[in-house]
XYZ file of C-alpha atoms in Angstrom:
622
model
C 76.806 -50.976 91.574
C 79.045 -52.128 88.721
C 76.221 -54.312 87.398
C 73.852 -51.356 87.380
C 76.388 -49.201 85.491
C 76.902 -51.987 82.960
C 73.204 -52.228 82.255
C 73.023 -48.487 81.878
C 75.894 -48.470 79.359
C 74.250 -51.304 77.429
C 70.960 -49.389 77.310
C 72.706 -46.267 76.010
C 74.392 -48.282 73.292
C 71.068 -49.711 72.184
C 69.484 -46.265 72.143
C 72.392 -44.884 70.114
C 72.158 -47.795 67.686
C 68.416 -47.366 67.117
C 68.728 -43.605 66.761
C 71.487 -43.927 64.190
C 69.795 -46.711 62.224
C 66.325 -45.150 62.094
C 67.490 -41.579 61.580
C 70.173 -42.146 58.997
C 69.502 -45.508 57.319
C 65.730 -45.589 56.971
C 65.353 -45.452 53.215
C 65.009 -48.748 51.397
C 67.824 -48.881 48.797
C 65.536 -50.047 45.967
C 63.211 -47.090 46.460
C 66.122 -44.668 46.676
C 67.518 -45.849 43.353
C 64.070 -45.672 41.765
C 63.547 -42.070 42.892
C 66.985 -40.898 41.752
C 66.564 -42.439 38.311
C 63.087 -40.943 38.016
C 64.565 -37.536 38.850
C 67.160 -37.765 36.091
C 64.668 -39.072 33.502
C 62.306 -36.077 33.795
C 63.251 -32.550 32.798
C 62.959 -29.717 35.284
C 61.605 -27.054 32.947
C 61.116 -23.896 34.976
C 63.452 -21.465 36.606
C 62.335 -18.757 38.991
C 61.551 -16.383 36.111
C 60.271 -18.939 33.584
C 56.523 -19.364 33.973
C 55.322 -20.515 30.569
C 55.399 -23.622 28.449
C 54.989 -24.073 24.691
C 53.191 -27.279 23.853
C 51.464 -28.428 20.658
C 51.726 -24.995 19.082
C 50.269 -23.138 22.071
C 51.869 -21.281 24.943
C 50.579 -21.985 28.436
C 50.941 -19.535 31.270
C 51.472 -20.786 34.793
C 48.650 -18.846 36.412
C 47.779 -21.267 39.149
C 46.361 -19.990 42.416
C 47.309 -23.194 44.240
C 50.864 -23.018 42.890
C 51.845 -19.405 43.309
C 55.466 -20.483 42.867
C 57.123 -23.552 41.476
C 58.404 -25.794 44.252
C 61.377 -27.812 42.993
C 61.175 -30.549 45.616
C 63.422 -32.905 43.657
C 66.370 -30.520 44.099
C 66.710 -31.886 47.649
C 67.084 -35.442 46.387
C 70.787 -36.265 46.838
C 72.433 -39.672 46.699
C 74.395 -39.040 49.883
C 71.292 -38.358 51.986
C 68.478 -40.534 53.268
C 65.566 -40.533 50.800
C 63.096 -40.514 53.688
C 64.328 -36.999 54.510
C 63.746 -35.714 50.988
C 61.058 -33.102 50.437
C 57.905 -34.743 49.109
C 58.875 -38.277 50.183
C 57.196 -40.210 53.000
C 58.430 -43.575 54.272
C 56.783 -46.279 56.322
C 58.177 -46.079 59.878
C 58.844 -49.832 60.084
C 59.395 -51.211 56.577
C 61.252 -48.068 55.354
C 59.470 -48.348 52.006
C 58.340 -45.163 50.258
C 54.580 -44.904 50.775
C 53.997 -41.248 49.862
C 55.273 -39.119 46.975
C 54.299 -35.487 46.400
C 56.096 -33.649 43.584
C 53.225 -31.283 42.760
C 54.123 -27.815 41.437
C 57.606 -29.093 40.715
C 57.872 -27.807 37.120
C 58.528 -31.288 35.736
C 58.211 -31.736 31.989
C 58.327 -34.841 29.847
C 56.942 -38.354 29.486
C 56.893 -41.035 32.163
C 58.055 -43.947 30.017
C 56.900 -47.544 30.594
C 60.436 -48.579 31.646
C 60.707 -45.772 34.173
C 61.860 -46.775 37.658
C 59.009 -44.598 38.891
C 56.713 -47.621 38.507
C 58.967 -49.665 40.858
C 57.572 -47.748 43.845
C 55.038 -50.499 44.413
C 54.302 -49.623 48.042
C 52.924 -46.151 47.300
C 49.753 -45.272 49.157
C 49.624 -41.581 48.202
C 50.795 -40.067 44.908
C 50.541 -36.405 43.874
C 51.936 -35.302 40.492
C 49.609 -32.314 40.092
C 50.594 -29.184 38.145
C 53.403 -30.674 36.127
C 53.601 -31.302 32.368
C 53.491 -35.013 31.543
C 51.824 -34.287 28.216
C 51.522 -37.855 26.965
C 49.202 -40.844 27.214
C 48.221 -41.769 30.750
C 50.059 -45.060 31.198
C 48.193 -48.215 32.172
C 51.126 -48.953 34.509
C 49.607 -46.552 37.054
C 47.303 -49.473 37.797
C 50.313 -51.237 39.330
C 50.142 -49.000 42.383
C 47.548 -51.302 43.910
C 48.041 -49.916 47.429
C 47.114 -46.359 46.432
C 44.444 -44.659 48.504
C 45.043 -41.102 47.179
C 45.938 -40.264 43.557
C 46.186 -36.704 42.220
C 47.133 -36.243 38.553
C 45.345 -32.933 38.012
C 46.658 -30.227 35.663
C 49.290 -32.445 34.062
C 48.294 -32.239 30.367
C 47.735 -36.000 30.208
C 45.883 -37.005 27.077
C 44.165 -39.910 25.414
C 41.785 -42.478 26.820
C 41.914 -43.314 30.515
C 43.081 -46.964 30.556
C 40.632 -49.582 31.764
C 43.326 -50.951 34.094
C 42.685 -47.967 36.382
C 39.835 -50.031 37.812
C 42.456 -52.207 39.550
C 43.020 -49.405 42.063
C 40.287 -50.782 44.297
C 41.668 -49.168 47.476
C 41.342 -45.612 46.182
C 39.639 -43.166 48.519
C 40.475 -40.016 46.527
C 41.011 -39.563 42.773
C 41.683 -36.212 41.104
C 42.207 -36.142 37.321
C 40.811 -32.651 36.824
C 41.918 -30.091 34.224
C 43.336 -32.635 31.794
C 41.139 -31.549 28.918
C 42.512 -34.129 26.475
C 41.810 -37.051 28.765
C 38.733 -39.082 27.850
C 36.896 -41.557 30.057
C 34.716 -43.938 28.041
C 31.639 -45.611 29.450
C 32.923 -49.204 29.773
C 36.089 -48.228 31.629
C 34.202 -45.643 33.693
C 31.550 -48.118 34.763
C 34.086 -50.799 35.657
C 36.091 -48.359 37.754
C 33.047 -47.294 39.756
C 32.087 -50.918 40.365
C 35.499 -51.732 41.897
C 36.163 -48.459 43.737
C 33.967 -49.353 46.687
C 35.984 -47.194 49.120
C 35.997 -44.058 46.943
C 35.105 -40.912 48.900
C 36.371 -38.079 46.644
C 36.174 -37.974 42.840
C 37.247 -34.804 40.974
C 37.078 -34.894 37.176
C 36.488 -31.244 36.177
C 37.457 -30.527 32.539
C 37.915 -34.204 31.664
C 36.147 -35.340 28.490
C 33.265 -37.541 29.656
C 30.955 -37.088 26.703
C 30.932 -40.873 26.297
C 30.114 -41.567 29.949
C 26.790 -41.459 31.755
C 25.546 -40.172 35.084
C 23.689 -43.410 35.667
C 26.864 -45.335 36.446
C 27.365 -43.161 39.529
C 24.261 -44.532 41.227
C 26.260 -47.429 42.695
C 28.907 -45.171 44.292
C 27.468 -45.373 47.779
C 30.748 -44.392 49.486
C 31.128 -41.031 47.678
C 31.350 -37.932 49.880
C 32.546 -35.367 47.296
C 31.866 -35.435 43.543
C 32.936 -32.795 41.007
C 32.071 -33.205 37.318
C 32.073 -29.590 36.124
C 32.586 -29.019 32.404
C 32.853 -32.709 31.566
C 29.905 -33.196 29.205
C 28.752 -36.253 31.151
C 25.251 -37.119 29.985
C 22.087 -38.394 31.579
C 19.393 -37.309 34.002
C 20.232 -35.688 37.327
C 17.667 -37.463 39.427
C 17.291 -39.318 42.676
C 20.253 -41.617 42.100
C 23.057 -39.097 42.612
C 21.350 -36.587 44.885
C 20.269 -39.416 47.159
C 23.642 -41.127 47.545
C 23.706 -41.765 51.299
C 27.071 -40.160 52.132
C 27.284 -37.468 49.426
C 28.055 -34.032 50.887
C 29.488 -32.051 47.944
C 28.247 -32.074 44.338
C 29.673 -29.784 41.640
C 28.099 -29.911 38.173
C 28.922 -26.485 36.738
C 28.773 -26.288 32.934
C 27.044 -29.660 32.638
C 25.698 -28.760 29.225
C 24.718 -32.253 28.205
C 22.424 -32.973 31.140
C 19.058 -33.980 29.706
C 15.869 -32.239 30.781
C 14.935 -28.622 31.231
C 13.981 -28.606 34.901
C 15.858 -28.866 38.146
C 15.648 -32.382 39.603
C 12.951 -33.152 42.119
C 13.983 -35.852 44.556
C 12.129 -37.893 47.097
C 14.944 -38.621 49.541
C 15.864 -36.248 52.347
C 19.408 -35.747 50.940
C 20.268 -34.901 54.515
C 24.041 -35.140 54.001
C 24.336 -32.633 51.138
C 26.191 -29.457 52.185
C 27.471 -28.145 48.812
C 25.450 -28.059 45.593
C 26.695 -26.277 42.452
C 24.418 -26.593 39.408
C 25.368 -23.249 37.872
C 25.737 -22.511 34.150
C 23.501 -25.273 32.900
C 20.242 -25.340 30.939
C 17.840 -25.810 33.780
C 14.480 -24.061 33.628
C 11.245 -23.861 35.526
C 10.921 -23.094 39.219
C 12.915 -24.464 42.131
C 11.229 -27.739 43.200
C 9.639 -27.913 46.641
C 11.909 -30.855 47.459
C 14.847 -28.434 47.753
C 13.440 -27.543 51.155
C 14.802 -30.919 52.318
C 18.398 -29.701 51.858
C 18.486 -28.192 55.330
C 22.215 -28.827 55.839
C 23.340 -26.828 52.806
C 26.171 -24.364 53.331
C 26.744 -23.598 49.613
C 24.099 -23.359 46.868
C 24.846 -22.025 43.377
C 22.073 -22.068 40.772
C 23.320 -19.018 38.888
C 23.429 -18.549 35.129
C 20.786 -21.094 34.211
C 18.930 -18.426 32.176
C 15.557 -20.197 32.218
C 15.064 -20.669 35.955
C 12.008 -18.654 36.976
C 9.261 -18.305 39.524
C 9.637 -16.878 42.993
C 12.460 -17.541 45.421
C 11.346 -20.210 47.913
C 11.315 -18.828 51.429
C 12.805 -22.099 52.691
C 16.136 -21.329 50.993
C 16.461 -18.149 53.051
C 15.940 -19.900 56.374
C 18.519 -22.697 56.154
C 20.547 -22.214 59.354
C 23.964 -23.158 57.890
C 23.722 -21.588 54.407
C 26.642 -19.180 53.875
C 26.694 -18.919 50.047
C 23.561 -18.421 47.906
C 23.907 -17.422 44.242
C 20.744 -17.217 42.132
C 22.062 -14.568 39.748
C 21.524 -14.426 35.972
C 18.166 -16.177 35.927
C 14.533 -15.126 35.506
C 13.342 -15.138 39.120
C 10.491 -12.725 39.815
C 8.239 -11.593 42.637
C 9.523 -10.174 45.915
C 12.210 -11.391 48.285
C 10.431 -13.240 51.100
C 10.718 -11.330 54.357
C 11.915 -14.369 56.297
C 15.635 -13.940 57.023
C 15.998 -15.263 60.593
C 17.893 -13.388 63.274
C 20.311 -16.286 63.508
C 21.777 -17.006 60.061
C 25.128 -17.723 58.434
C 24.884 -15.820 55.130
C 28.202 -14.460 53.827
C 27.400 -14.146 50.115
C 23.972 -13.369 48.626
C 23.760 -12.813 44.867
C 20.328 -12.221 43.313
C 21.572 -9.980 40.517
C 20.262 -10.025 36.932
C 16.744 -11.267 37.612
C 13.257 -9.696 37.603
C 12.766 -9.380 41.345
C 10.701 -6.375 42.425
C 9.395 -4.549 45.472
C 11.174 -3.018 48.434
C 13.985 -4.649 50.350
C 12.533 -6.741 53.184
C 12.980 -5.464 56.717
C 14.657 -8.701 57.807
C 17.604 -7.824 55.541
C 19.081 -6.166 58.596
C 19.485 -9.627 60.163
C 22.211 -10.549 57.635
C 24.945 -9.253 59.882
C 27.570 -11.754 58.675
C 27.073 -10.788 55.026
C 30.241 -9.937 53.071
C 28.978 -9.849 49.476
C 25.565 -8.500 48.376
C 24.561 -8.140 44.715
C 20.983 -7.135 43.859
C 21.859 -5.397 40.598
C 19.727 -5.347 37.452
C 16.361 -6.122 39.005
C 13.225 -4.052 39.592
C 13.675 -3.122 43.232
C 11.943 0.096 44.255
C 11.444 2.310 47.270
C 14.220 3.836 49.330
C 17.477 2.222 50.285
C 16.761 1.421 53.946
C 19.096 2.975 56.477
C 19.078 -0.372 58.307
C 21.370 -1.709 55.586
C 24.116 -0.157 57.678
C 23.674 -3.109 60.071
C 25.551 -5.263 57.561
C 28.861 -4.081 58.931
C 30.983 -6.828 57.354
C 30.028 -5.966 53.764
C 32.894 -5.496 51.332
C 30.793 -5.582 48.134
C 27.445 -3.770 47.787
C 25.872 -3.552 44.329
C 22.338 -2.139 44.063
C 22.766 -0.760 40.550
C 20.260 -0.829 37.700
C 17.111 -0.770 39.822
C 14.448 1.812 40.649
C 15.581 2.936 44.083
C 14.663 6.534 44.849
C 15.165 9.081 47.601
C 18.448 10.075 49.184
C 21.548 8.009 49.720
C 21.463 7.006 53.399
C 24.217 8.718 55.352
C 24.297 5.603 57.544
C 26.264 3.845 54.775
C 29.284 5.320 56.521
C 28.909 2.505 59.086
C 30.009 0.007 56.442
C 33.660 0.453 57.330
C 34.928 -2.547 55.346
C 33.208 -1.640 52.090
C 35.416 -1.944 49.003
C 32.874 -1.634 46.188
C 29.761 0.550 46.314
C 27.618 0.709 43.163
C 24.325 2.627 43.282
C 24.311 3.611 39.616
C 21.314 3.578 37.256
C 18.666 4.293 39.860
C 16.482 7.324 40.651
C 18.409 8.579 43.660
C 18.169 12.311 44.372
C 19.448 14.912 46.797
C 23.050 15.631 47.658
C 25.835 13.111 47.987
C 26.337 12.662 51.749
C 29.760 13.724 52.952
C 29.745 10.721 55.293
C 30.459 8.542 52.267
C 34.095 9.565 52.659
C 34.257 7.559 55.921
C 34.530 4.312 53.901
C 38.287 4.024 54.366
C 38.867 0.884 52.219
C 36.669 1.931 49.293
C 38.200 1.084 45.901
C 35.243 1.673 43.557
C 32.442 4.223 43.923
C 29.757 4.457 41.223
C 26.846 6.882 41.678
C 26.352 7.572 37.980
C 23.025 7.863 36.133
C 20.949 9.197 39.011
C 19.461 12.599 39.904
C 22.057 13.653 42.434
C 22.896 17.322 42.955
C 26.131 19.051 43.884
C 28.357 19.991 45.453
C 30.740 17.055 45.436
C 31.925 16.380 49.004
C 35.605 17.345 49.205
C 36.147 14.832 52.012
C 36.409 12.206 49.298
C 40.114 13.091 49.327
C 40.439 10.823 52.367
C 39.642 7.776 50.193
C 43.263 6.928 49.489
C 42.471 3.502 47.959
C 39.920 4.796 45.460
C 40.705 3.753 41.878
C 37.282 4.228 40.221
C 35.029 7.234 40.744
C 31.867 7.687 38.666
C 29.484 10.637 39.107
C 28.510 11.019 35.450
C 24.962 11.715 34.268
C 23.647 13.477 37.364
C 22.585 17.055 38.093
C 25.848 18.311 39.534
C 25.979 22.052 38.967
C 29.123 23.383 40.622
C 32.698 23.712 39.481
C 34.583 20.507 40.018
C 37.060 21.130 42.849
C 40.756 20.512 42.510
C 40.732 17.962 45.320
C 40.796 15.207 42.697
C 44.533 15.812 42.588
C 44.708 14.403 46.122
C 43.417 10.945 45.145
C 46.710 9.063 44.704
C 45.247 5.754 43.466
C 42.645 7.128 41.038
C 42.673 5.447 37.625
C 39.138 6.107 36.356
C 37.142 9.308 36.813
C 33.898 10.114 35.029
C 31.921 13.295 35.737
C 30.615 13.682 32.204
C 27.131 14.729 31.088
C 26.500 16.944 34.102
C 26.486 20.321 32.245
C 29.033 21.775 34.641
C 31.926 24.202 34.161
C 34.975 21.984 33.931
C 38.453 22.894 35.125
C 41.090 20.687 33.589
C 43.868 19.185 35.621
C 47.188 17.589 34.942
C 46.234 14.187 36.377
C 48.884 12.172 34.536
C 48.082 8.943 36.367
C 44.682 8.523 34.651
C 44.546 5.879 31.944
C 41.495 7.036 29.936
C 39.894 10.491 29.525
C 36.205 11.350 29.220
C 35.275 15.017 28.748
C 32.099 14.145 26.860
C 28.892 16.183 27.033
C 30.135 19.140 29.046
C 29.536 21.985 26.514
C 33.219 22.937 26.462
C 34.618 25.336 23.848
C 38.111 26.327 22.795
C 41.367 24.597 21.933
C 42.287 21.266 23.448
C 45.585 21.603 25.370
C 48.532 19.675 23.986
C 51.245 17.791 25.825
C 51.448 15.355 28.728
C 48.421 13.071 29.078
C 46.321 14.954 26.533
C 48.375 13.631 23.634
C 47.353 10.069 24.564
C 43.571 10.534 24.446
C 41.357 9.820 21.448
C 38.408 11.514 19.711
C 35.723 9.746 21.714
C 36.959 11.477 24.860
C 35.517 14.790 23.611
C 32.151 13.951 22.031
C 29.252 16.243 22.888
C 31.442 19.378 22.992
C 30.760 21.036 19.641
C 32.887 24.093 20.464
C 36.164 22.202 20.898
C 38.952 22.146 18.324
C 42.528 20.951 17.971
C 44.291 17.603 18.271
C 43.037 14.868 18.217
C 39.888 16.329 16.598
C 39.800 17.031 12.886
C 38.375 20.510 13.545
C 41.045 23.193 13.049
C 41.121 25.954 15.633
C 41.995 28.577 12.964
C 38.396 28.436 11.760
C 36.940 28.901 15.226
C 36.841 31.621 17.794
C 40.407 32.169 18.985
C 41.525 31.810 22.554
C 42.679 34.749 24.620
C 46.404 35.324 23.877
C 47.082 35.693 27.563
C 45.794 32.228 28.343
C 46.815 29.849 25.526
C 46.359 26.700 27.588
C 42.881 27.483 28.855
C 39.467 26.288 27.723
C 36.338 28.414 27.850
C 32.657 27.786 28.367
C 30.660 30.778 27.128
C 32.307 33.800 28.877
C 33.816 31.783 31.696
C 37.545 30.918 31.615
C 39.149 27.990 33.360
C 42.788 26.985 33.727
C 43.622 23.856 31.832
C 44.548 22.332 35.169
C 41.194 20.825 35.928
C 39.303 17.678 36.505
C 39.590 14.844 34.054
C 36.888 12.483 33.350
C 37.894 8.933 32.624
C 36.635 5.495 32.199
C 38.581 2.370 31.379
C 39.864 -0.634 33.152
C 40.651 -0.587 36.882
C 42.052 -2.781 39.556
C 38.952 -3.263 41.723
C 38.742 -6.919 42.465
C 42.412 -7.705 42.992
C 42.882 -4.880 45.527
C 39.416 -5.327 46.980
C 39.621 -9.013 47.707
C 43.145 -8.621 49.056
C 41.892 -6.120 51.602
C 39.029 -8.454 52.430
C 41.504 -11.201 53.321
C 43.392 -8.832 55.579
C 40.510 -7.148 57.343
C 37.539 -9.495 57.142
C 38.980 -12.998 57.187
C 38.813 -15.902 54.816
C 35.334 -17.391 54.360
C 35.562 -20.716 52.614
C 33.714 -19.624 49.477
C 35.924 -16.541 49.122
C 39.109 -18.582 49.533
C 37.906 -20.791 46.695
C 37.409 -17.733 44.531
C 40.654 -15.913 45.155
C 42.893 -17.664 47.576
C 45.080 -20.678 47.787
C 42.053 -22.978 47.823
C 41.284 -22.157 44.221
C 42.122 -25.022 41.928
C 44.865 -24.115 39.496
C 43.726 -23.686 35.914
C 46.007 -23.806 32.924
C 45.172 -20.879 30.632
C 46.043 -20.566 26.970
C 47.859 -17.325 26.213
């Protein structure tokens, strides 16, 4: 019995010893000293209210989506505590050496000098310095971290030529140098790096100067899974070499202005692995090659803003089973939309705006029941807006403006309960505005202007509490504007101009811009409150008006009735100066709209990249 108790006590002692040693004495002393000296050598430049930096004569705003707030990790680094417990520090469980360091979004400012103890951390496998301000030459001593597998130096204001010694990091699997616009990667160093980085899976170089580097060198990068070279100026032909890399899944080449050739690449391989392809904002022309039908695993395709792309939209693009994001906007595509949308599809965003597409909307549009964003604006679509569009019940953005749609607005639009933006302007729509439109509870922007719609305005619009923009101008409305506009608490822009209607003015002091144009109003413009802030162009097309801010003096015009000094008149009809205002200006659509989308619809990957935390942080010059 005593022997058993002795063994038990001995076991407890061992357990206590190991717990104490591994929990409280893990950090290697050399690494701890190196980290503390690095902390004191670099300035922490931002407080909670300080979000800008002046550098080289320019002021930079911290407007990063991925760094909504500065995260001063180094504040937790204290001499009396174990460095393996510090925020941003990872240690090896056996050797106790620091193998991971993440001080991104830390607000650090200064130069990492060659004698810095930072370079003593020779066991690092992962290093993230992103979104700090080391605005000096990228040191060749980074090549000393030969064990690195992940290196992120994005958005750090590094400058100068990328040192050739970077090719010594042969174990790298991920390299991100993006948004360092003064960094330059020359061809010799670039080619040598790609030859040695045989394990490289992710390479992100957006906004790095690569005007002296070629695409051809990438042909040997057979391990690459994700490649992003947007706005780099890298030159060469986009042909089989890159698109046919065996493991490549994501390729981003937005703003690749120096790509040679005027046509989209045609490739002979199956490119079966490619899921993301962004070739937007380039100089590509011609039609989409037939070989694009091989990209059956695509989830994201952006060919927008190529200006010279033309021809018809291949039906194969509309039948890819996994495609969630398709943007062909701002091109010269023509013909009709193929009526081939399958019942089972994954579309969340479809943008065909600013092309020359014609005809009626295909009947299979109703199959796009996962669609969140639909833009068909500025085309030549005709016919009626089909009531079946109400099947797209997840839509938050619907833009059919600047087409030739006719007939009535379908009352079934009320089924689009998540809609935030509805733009049907610049069409040939007629009839009355359906009162059911007021059932769109999250609507922020409503534009029905430049149609042939008749009154009355549905007073149920007062239920649209989120509405900030309301445009009915240039229609055939012929009834007095009701006072219910006062009940729209979020309204910032209201335009009912050019309808030849009696207008009752209101004291809507929350409006930012006024538009009373083309309403045939006469009399003196009321003074005080919001009216003193509006300019001459708010009153054009009303030859009978006088008073501030117009140069026309009311003494030389027909006087107002003494009993109603603050009223305007149209012919023999009098109206209180409390009436409807007509404004246009800048609104808050997208911020509010996309916020509501996140809350009520979810976070599709493409939308997160646009507005959420997944967006890469960009440094913007004030």
